[in-house]
Tab-separated table of C-alpha atoms in Angstrom:
chain	number	residue	atom	x	y	z
A	1	UNK	CA	0.000	0.000	0.000
A	2	UNK	CA	2.930	2.352	0.594
A	3	UNK	CA	4.119	1.937	-3.002
A	4	UNK	CA	0.633	2.654	-4.324
A	5	UNK	CA	0.387	5.710	-2.082
A	6	UNK	CA	3.728	6.853	-3.508
A	7	UNK	CA	2.356	6.435	-7.016
A	8	UNK	CA	-0.596	8.617	-6.021
A	9	UNK	CA	1.773	11.310	-4.736
A	10	UNK	CA	3.772	11.141	-7.983
A	11	UNK	CA	0.583	11.530	-10.053
A	12	UNK	CA	-0.400	14.596	-8.057
A	13	UNK	CA	3.029	16.191	-8.563
A	14	UNK	CA	2.705	15.697	-12.340
A	15	UNK	CA	-0.875	17.007	-12.378
A	16	UNK	CA	0.311	20.170	-10.605
A	17	UNK	CA	2.937	20.731	-13.279
A	18	UNK	CA	5.814	19.765	-11.008
A	19	UNK	CA	7.583	17.645	-13.625
A	20	UNK	CA	10.916	17.600	-11.809
A	21	UNK	CA	9.407	16.434	-8.522
A	22	UNK	CA	7.279	13.859	-10.348
A	23	UNK	CA	10.398	12.547	-12.070
A	24	UNK	CA	12.214	12.226	-8.744
A	25	UNK	CA	9.249	10.403	-7.195
A	26	UNK	CA	9.002	7.896	-10.005
A	27	UNK	CA	12.774	7.361	-10.036
A	28	UNK	CA	12.698	6.602	-6.298
A	29	UNK	CA	9.860	4.146	-6.940
A	30	UNK	CA	11.910	2.332	-9.614
A	31	UNK	CA	14.873	2.109	-7.238
A	32	UNK	CA	12.839	1.100	-4.176
A	33	UNK	CA	12.293	-2.317	-2.597
A	34	UNK	CA	8.644	-2.357	-3.637
A	35	UNK	CA	7.392	-5.554	-5.340
A	36	UNK	CA	8.776	-6.019	-8.846
A	37	UNK	CA	5.288	-5.957	-10.356
A	38	UNK	CA	4.844	-2.400	-9.046
A	39	UNK	CA	8.357	-1.111	-9.758
A	40	UNK	CA	8.273	-2.225	-13.388
A	41	UNK	CA	5.096	-0.180	-13.912
A	42	UNK	CA	6.804	3.060	-12.859
A	43	UNK	CA	7.451	4.163	-16.470
A	44	UNK	CA	3.816	3.509	-17.377
A	45	UNK	CA	2.463	5.609	-14.501
A	46	UNK	CA	5.048	8.331	-15.140
A	47	UNK	CA	4.158	8.672	-18.826
A	48	UNK	CA	0.428	8.416	-18.123
A	49	UNK	CA	0.677	11.174	-15.513
A	50	UNK	CA	2.557	13.478	-17.896
A	51	UNK	CA	0.083	12.866	-20.720
A	52	UNK	CA	-2.810	13.558	-18.353
A	53	UNK	CA	-1.137	16.899	-17.602
A	54	UNK	CA	-0.603	17.524	-21.359
A	55	UNK	CA	3.180	17.514	-20.800
A	56	UNK	CA	3.803	15.859	-24.161
A	57	UNK	CA	7.517	16.671	-24.474
A	58	UNK	CA	8.253	15.204	-21.055
A	59	UNK	CA	6.089	12.144	-21.734
A	60	UNK	CA	7.977	11.456	-24.955
A	61	UNK	CA	11.344	11.849	-23.208
A	62	UNK	CA	10.425	9.331	-20.494
A	63	UNK	CA	9.101	6.883	-23.098
A	64	UNK	CA	12.279	7.117	-25.176
A	65	UNK	CA	14.424	6.393	-22.130
A	66	UNK	CA	12.349	3.262	-21.531
A	67	UNK	CA	12.684	1.985	-25.110
A	68	UNK	CA	15.860	-0.120	-24.645
A	69	UNK	CA	13.990	-2.239	-22.083
A	70	UNK	CA	11.314	-3.244	-24.607
A	71	UNK	CA	13.648	-5.813	-26.176
A	72	UNK	CA	14.073	-7.607	-22.829
A	73	UNK	CA	10.680	-9.275	-23.247
A	74	UNK	CA	7.056	-8.498	-22.510
A	75	UNK	CA	5.692	-7.578	-19.090
A	76	UNK	CA	2.479	-5.984	-17.872
A	77	UNK	CA	4.155	-2.656	-17.192
A	78	UNK	CA	5.861	-2.392	-20.599
A	79	UNK	CA	2.791	-3.499	-22.551
A	80	UNK	CA	0.660	-1.030	-20.565
A	81	UNK	CA	3.146	1.751	-21.306
A	82	UNK	CA	3.116	1.106	-25.056
A	83	UNK	CA	-0.679	0.831	-25.128
A	84	UNK	CA	-0.984	4.092	-23.186
A	85	UNK	CA	1.300	5.830	-25.691
A	86	UNK	CA	-0.890	4.712	-28.586
A	87	UNK	CA	-4.097	5.738	-26.836
A	88	UNK	CA	-2.578	9.068	-25.888
A	89	UNK	CA	-1.457	9.602	-29.467
A	90	UNK	CA	-4.842	8.939	-31.027
A	91	UNK	CA	-7.302	10.246	-28.454
A	92	UNK	CA	-5.251	12.793	-26.526
A	93	UNK	CA	-5.397	16.556	-27.214
A	94	UNK	CA	-1.689	17.046	-27.938
A	95	UNK	CA	-1.224	17.746	-31.661
A	96	UNK	CA	2.540	18.090	-31.919
A	97	UNK	CA	3.856	14.827	-30.527
A	98	UNK	CA	1.124	12.366	-31.322
A	99	UNK	CA	2.939	10.664	-34.212
A	100	UNK	CA	6.159	10.264	-32.249
A	101	UNK	CA	4.302	8.835	-29.256
A	102	UNK	CA	2.498	6.398	-31.536
A	103	UNK	CA	5.745	5.266	-33.116
A	104	UNK	CA	7.385	4.607	-29.739
A	105	UNK	CA	4.360	2.616	-28.607
A	106	UNK	CA	4.215	0.598	-31.813
A	107	UNK	CA	7.945	-0.100	-31.797
A	108	UNK	CA	7.710	-1.378	-28.229
A	109	UNK	CA	4.782	-3.700	-28.923
A	110	UNK	CA	6.498	-5.041	-32.028
A	111	UNK	CA	9.773	-5.604	-30.162
A	112	UNK	CA	7.826	-7.563	-27.527
A	113	UNK	CA	5.923	-9.453	-30.267
A	114	UNK	CA	2.596	-8.159	-29.004
A	115	UNK	CA	1.051	-8.134	-32.475
A	116	UNK	CA	-2.495	-8.886	-31.277
A	117	UNK	CA	-2.431	-5.981	-28.815
A	118	UNK	CA	-1.102	-3.660	-31.504
A	119	UNK	CA	-3.736	-4.793	-33.985
A	120	UNK	CA	-6.496	-4.270	-31.405
A	121	UNK	CA	-5.451	-0.677	-30.676
A	122	UNK	CA	-4.966	0.180	-34.352
A	123	UNK	CA	-8.389	-1.223	-35.191
A	124	UNK	CA	-9.944	0.715	-32.318
A	125	UNK	CA	-8.675	4.014	-33.735
A	126	UNK	CA	-8.919	3.089	-37.444
A	127	UNK	CA	-5.186	3.599	-37.996
A	128	UNK	CA	-4.240	3.145	-41.654
A	129	UNK	CA	-0.739	2.312	-42.851
A	130	UNK	CA	0.297	3.315	-46.341
A	131	UNK	CA	3.565	2.630	-48.104
A	132	UNK	CA	4.684	6.279	-48.010
A	133	UNK	CA	4.293	6.768	-44.274
A	134	UNK	CA	7.726	7.563	-42.773
A	135	UNK	CA	9.166	6.017	-39.642
A	136	UNK	CA	10.728	2.724	-38.596
A	137	UNK	CA	7.674	1.309	-36.801
A	138	UNK	CA	5.204	2.157	-39.576
A	139	UNK	CA	7.315	0.517	-42.253
A	140	UNK	CA	8.055	-2.485	-40.065
A	141	UNK	CA	4.356	-3.037	-39.351
A	142	UNK	CA	3.538	-2.820	-43.043
A	143	UNK	CA	6.351	-5.226	-43.892
A	144	UNK	CA	5.261	-7.624	-41.148
A	145	UNK	CA	1.678	-7.663	-42.402
A	146	UNK	CA	2.842	-8.327	-45.939
A	147	UNK	CA	5.166	-11.079	-44.730
A	148	UNK	CA	2.310	-12.798	-42.874
A	149	UNK	CA	0.151	-12.526	-45.993
A	150	UNK	CA	2.982	-13.926	-48.130
A	151	UNK	CA	3.426	-16.891	-45.778
A	152	UNK	CA	-0.265	-17.626	-46.263
A	153	UNK	CA	-0.496	-17.298	-50.058
A	154	UNK	CA	3.167	-18.116	-50.915
A	155	UNK	CA	3.118	-15.388	-53.562
A	156	UNK	CA	6.559	-14.147	-54.636
A	157	UNK	CA	5.156	-10.683	-55.382
A	158	UNK	CA	3.932	-10.354	-51.790
A	159	UNK	CA	7.290	-11.483	-50.427
A	160	UNK	CA	8.981	-8.861	-52.603
A	161	UNK	CA	6.651	-6.150	-51.283
A	162	UNK	CA	7.331	-7.268	-47.710
A	163	UNK	CA	11.074	-7.325	-48.371
A	164	UNK	CA	11.023	-3.789	-49.772
A	165	UNK	CA	9.053	-2.442	-46.806
A	166	UNK	CA	11.315	-4.132	-44.248
A	167	UNK	CA	14.427	-2.848	-46.032
A	168	UNK	CA	12.927	0.644	-45.942
A	169	UNK	CA	12.255	0.255	-42.217
A	170	UNK	CA	15.867	-0.660	-41.527
A	171	UNK	CA	17.053	2.413	-43.417
A	172	UNK	CA	15.271	4.651	-40.891
A	173	UNK	CA	17.325	6.441	-38.239
A	174	UNK	CA	15.598	4.694	-35.325
A	175	UNK	CA	16.689	1.280	-36.608
A	176	UNK	CA	20.292	2.287	-35.944
A	177	UNK	CA	19.588	3.238	-32.327
A	178	UNK	CA	17.402	0.282	-31.273
A	179	UNK	CA	19.435	-2.868	-31.909
A	180	UNK	CA	16.900	-5.301	-30.485
A	181	UNK	CA	13.961	-4.077	-32.560
A	182	UNK	CA	16.096	-3.682	-35.673
A	183	UNK	CA	17.400	-7.243	-35.303
A	184	UNK	CA	13.869	-8.646	-35.131
A	185	UNK	CA	12.944	-6.647	-38.219
A	186	UNK	CA	16.103	-7.876	-39.949
A	187	UNK	CA	15.183	-11.504	-39.218
A	188	UNK	CA	11.832	-10.976	-40.956
A	189	UNK	CA	13.631	-9.390	-43.905
A	190	UNK	CA	15.981	-12.380	-44.103
A	191	UNK	CA	13.009	-14.748	-44.176
A	192	UNK	CA	11.531	-12.895	-47.149
A	193	UNK	CA	14.883	-12.996	-48.951
A	194	UNK	CA	15.165	-16.708	-48.186
A	195	UNK	CA	11.737	-17.365	-49.687
A	196	UNK	CA	12.739	-15.403	-52.789
A	197	UNK	CA	15.906	-17.467	-53.239
A	198	UNK	CA	18.190	-14.576	-52.269
A	199	UNK	CA	20.217	-16.874	-50.029
A	200	UNK	CA	23.419	-14.807	-49.976
A	201	UNK	CA	21.596	-11.682	-48.747
A	202	UNK	CA	19.459	-13.716	-46.365
A	203	UNK	CA	22.549	-15.311	-44.806
A	204	UNK	CA	24.076	-11.898	-44.129
A	205	UNK	CA	20.917	-10.566	-42.517
A	206	UNK	CA	20.378	-13.690	-40.447
A	207	UNK	CA	23.929	-13.377	-39.157
A	208	UNK	CA	23.405	-9.753	-38.142
A	209	UNK	CA	20.020	-10.554	-36.605
A	210	UNK	CA	21.490	-13.419	-34.574
A	211	UNK	CA	24.221	-11.184	-33.150
A	212	UNK	CA	21.736	-8.446	-32.274
A	213	UNK	CA	19.287	-10.817	-30.580
A	214	UNK	CA	21.771	-12.924	-28.616
A	215	UNK	CA	21.692	-10.894	-25.386
A	216	UNK	CA	17.964	-10.385	-24.901
A	217	UNK	CA	16.395	-13.064	-27.124
A	218	UNK	CA	18.739	-16.076	-27.084
A	219	UNK	CA	16.213	-18.489	-28.614
A	220	UNK	CA	15.483	-16.141	-31.531
A	221	UNK	CA	19.244	-15.622	-31.902
A	222	UNK	CA	19.787	-19.384	-32.067
A	223	UNK	CA	17.096	-19.782	-34.738
A	224	UNK	CA	18.586	-16.940	-36.799
A	225	UNK	CA	22.053	-18.550	-36.549
A	226	UNK	CA	20.576	-21.825	-37.790
A	227	UNK	CA	18.913	-20.096	-40.721
A	228	UNK	CA	22.219	-18.416	-41.587
A	229	UNK	CA	23.720	-21.898	-41.836
A	230	UNK	CA	20.780	-23.189	-43.907
A	231	UNK	CA	21.306	-20.356	-46.402
A	232	UNK	CA	25.001	-21.169	-46.811
A	233	UNK	CA	24.143	-24.865	-47.063
A	234	UNK	CA	21.847	-24.182	-50.006
A	235	UNK	CA	24.467	-21.982	-51.676
A	236	UNK	CA	27.273	-24.500	-51.132
A	237	UNK	CA	25.353	-27.234	-52.929
A	238	UNK	CA	25.765	-25.436	-56.242
A	239	UNK	CA	28.647	-23.014	-55.595
A	240	UNK	CA	31.780	-24.398	-53.982
A	241	UNK	CA	32.930	-20.931	-52.938
A	242	UNK	CA	30.332	-21.010	-50.152
A	243	UNK	CA	31.547	-24.276	-48.607
A	244	UNK	CA	33.936	-22.419	-46.310
A	245	UNK	CA	31.193	-20.009	-45.168
A	246	UNK	CA	28.930	-22.987	-44.502
A	247	UNK	CA	31.588	-24.544	-42.276
A	248	UNK	CA	32.170	-21.285	-40.397
A	249	UNK	CA	28.428	-20.878	-39.795
A	250	UNK	CA	28.291	-24.422	-38.391
A	251	UNK	CA	31.292	-23.734	-36.121
A	252	UNK	CA	29.714	-20.485	-34.907
A	253	UNK	CA	26.459	-22.268	-34.136
A	254	UNK	CA	28.332	-24.938	-32.151
A	255	UNK	CA	30.467	-22.426	-30.236
A	256	UNK	CA	27.630	-20.040	-29.346
A	257	UNK	CA	24.899	-22.632	-28.762
A	258	UNK	CA	26.687	-25.878	-27.838
A	259	UNK	CA	23.528	-27.516	-26.450
A	260	UNK	CA	21.395	-26.667	-29.469
A	261	UNK	CA	19.879	-29.399	-31.600
A	262	UNK	CA	20.716	-27.183	-34.561
A	263	UNK	CA	24.446	-27.419	-33.789
A	264	UNK	CA	24.345	-31.210	-34.257
A	265	UNK	CA	22.324	-30.918	-37.461
A	266	UNK	CA	24.717	-28.346	-38.895
A	267	UNK	CA	27.776	-30.417	-38.047
A	268	UNK	CA	26.232	-33.476	-39.658
A	269	UNK	CA	25.260	-31.534	-42.786
A	270	UNK	CA	28.874	-30.393	-43.150
A	271	UNK	CA	30.036	-34.009	-42.948
A	272	UNK	CA	27.527	-35.069	-45.573
A	273	UNK	CA	28.546	-32.200	-47.821
A	274	UNK	CA	32.099	-33.523	-47.877
A	275	UNK	CA	30.827	-36.853	-49.260
A	276	UNK	CA	29.989	-35.138	-52.524
A	277	UNK	CA	33.643	-34.265	-52.984
A	278	UNK	CA	35.685	-37.107	-51.476
A	279	UNK	CA	34.035	-40.375	-50.253
A	280	UNK	CA	37.073	-41.501	-48.270
A	281	UNK	CA	37.342	-38.176	-46.421
A	282	UNK	CA	33.594	-38.205	-45.851
A	283	UNK	CA	33.805	-41.665	-44.255
A	284	UNK	CA	36.522	-40.398	-41.906
A	285	UNK	CA	34.296	-37.466	-40.887
A	286	UNK	CA	31.184	-39.624	-40.465
A	287	UNK	CA	33.080	-42.079	-38.277
A	288	UNK	CA	33.505	-39.190	-35.807
A	289	UNK	CA	29.757	-39.139	-35.093
A	290	UNK	CA	29.402	-40.484	-31.556
A	291	UNK	CA	27.167	-43.434	-30.663
A	292	UNK	CA	24.788	-41.259	-28.621
A	293	UNK	CA	24.425	-38.603	-31.319
A	294	UNK	CA	20.928	-38.135	-32.776
A	295	UNK	CA	22.419	-38.483	-36.264
A	296	UNK	CA	24.408	-41.650	-35.529
A	297	UNK	CA	22.132	-44.053	-37.398
A	298	UNK	CA	22.024	-41.775	-40.435
A	299	UNK	CA	25.815	-41.526	-40.327
A	300	UNK	CA	26.162	-45.317	-40.344
A	301	UNK	CA	23.819	-45.554	-43.322
A	302	UNK	CA	25.776	-42.916	-45.231
A	303	UNK	CA	29.025	-44.758	-44.500
A	304	UNK	CA	27.539	-47.883	-46.073
A	305	UNK	CA	26.497	-45.954	-49.159
A	306	UNK	CA	29.914	-44.331	-49.519
A	307	UNK	CA	31.728	-47.615	-48.983
A	308	UNK	CA	29.521	-49.220	-51.644
A	309	UNK	CA	30.397	-46.385	-54.057
A	310	UNK	CA	34.115	-47.007	-53.458
A	311	UNK	CA	33.679	-50.773	-53.913
A	312	UNK	CA	31.832	-50.385	-57.220
A	313	UNK	CA	34.433	-48.029	-58.645
A	314	UNK	CA	37.424	-50.100	-57.516
A	315	UNK	CA	39.187	-52.399	-59.970
A	316	UNK	CA	39.174	-56.144	-59.299
A	317	UNK	CA	41.875	-57.256	-56.933
A	318	UNK	CA	43.002	-56.922	-53.348
A	319	UNK	CA	41.590	-53.433	-52.863
A	320	UNK	CA	38.137	-54.460	-54.037
A	321	UNK	CA	38.211	-57.479	-51.720
A	322	UNK	CA	39.199	-55.321	-48.738
A	323	UNK	CA	36.450	-52.818	-49.568
A	324	UNK	CA	33.919	-55.655	-49.707
A	325	UNK	CA	34.936	-56.788	-46.217
A	326	UNK	CA	34.702	-53.243	-44.892
A	327	UNK	CA	31.308	-52.801	-46.518
A	328	UNK	CA	30.042	-56.012	-44.913
A	329	UNK	CA	31.295	-54.899	-41.494
A	330	UNK	CA	29.718	-51.457	-41.935
A	331	UNK	CA	26.429	-53.014	-42.979
A	332	UNK	CA	26.379	-55.326	-39.954
A	333	UNK	CA	27.050	-52.366	-37.651
A	334	UNK	CA	24.299	-50.296	-39.291
A	335	UNK	CA	21.796	-53.175	-39.050
A	336	UNK	CA	22.613	-53.758	-35.361
A	337	UNK	CA	22.171	-50.077	-34.511
A	338	UNK	CA	18.941	-49.876	-36.517
A	339	UNK	CA	17.478	-52.880	-34.678
A	340	UNK	CA	18.431	-51.519	-31.250
A	341	UNK	CA	16.960	-48.082	-31.965
A	342	UNK	CA	13.778	-49.640	-33.346
A	343	UNK	CA	13.383	-51.709	-30.177
A	344	UNK	CA	13.960	-48.634	-28.030
A	345	UNK	CA	11.306	-46.740	-29.987
A	346	UNK	CA	8.796	-49.547	-29.469
A	347	UNK	CA	9.441	-49.525	-25.722
A	348	UNK	CA	8.972	-45.769	-25.522
A	349	UNK	CA	5.621	-46.063	-27.315
A	350	UNK	CA	4.449	-48.857	-24.986
């Protein structure tokens, strides 16, 4: 009750035009030992109080200082703050700062992936988004909507429109000052480029997005790092100059996310890629797959196929005989592993 009383005092100070005292009160609330649920709403109450007093400049300044925290994830206080900014922008009396308040609120909701909340507020106030509207958030929202539509209809033209809007968003000044939001936008751009077959560009953007998301959104960062590898994998299949980049992307994935399932998949894909160039080297690499690895059975199968390729191409003689023995041993090992894994699967089902 003391914290709520303090909030009431802070609201009164703002209503009386005492912006400095209100700022001090809300700062003390943020730094107090009050419950976290109350402290994290300090920015919301501060901005709401300033907008109620028509102190639009001060409200915008407080909101901008809070923006870096939007990328840390959603919470009641941050979602309430962004929603209040949008409502203040579209139903408040302040004419000069309404667009900037709206953009801060939209950017925050997007960064926290609160698309349904954003859509609800925009529908409530009949907010239209056209392609010429300036600002990072506006262009990102338009690009996001087009990307969702493209995922539904799989139309290349829609992906191109989404790509263009997202690229335009990232060219805005705000994208350079809000790394978390820009990285999320960049990941959406990379997805559009991936769908359009622009794998080289997509790989670059996925790499940048992964780096920008690693601190506050580790799971999204991991997924972006995996997609960077997938892009290089596709390129390396037809252009050998990308094989090295593919390997580096796999190493980066393993080093940054050692427990990720994607790290194992990437490492295995690199081993399989080598089989297209040198069967003997590929066998050496595939033999390194440990017994407990999820890809172990597949590795044993590939070894059999590679050994068979070597046997067929070998001339009659001692070498062919030795390859036949190795192939038989590999096949027996593969069959044993396959039977044991099949039995284990049956037990898990029962």
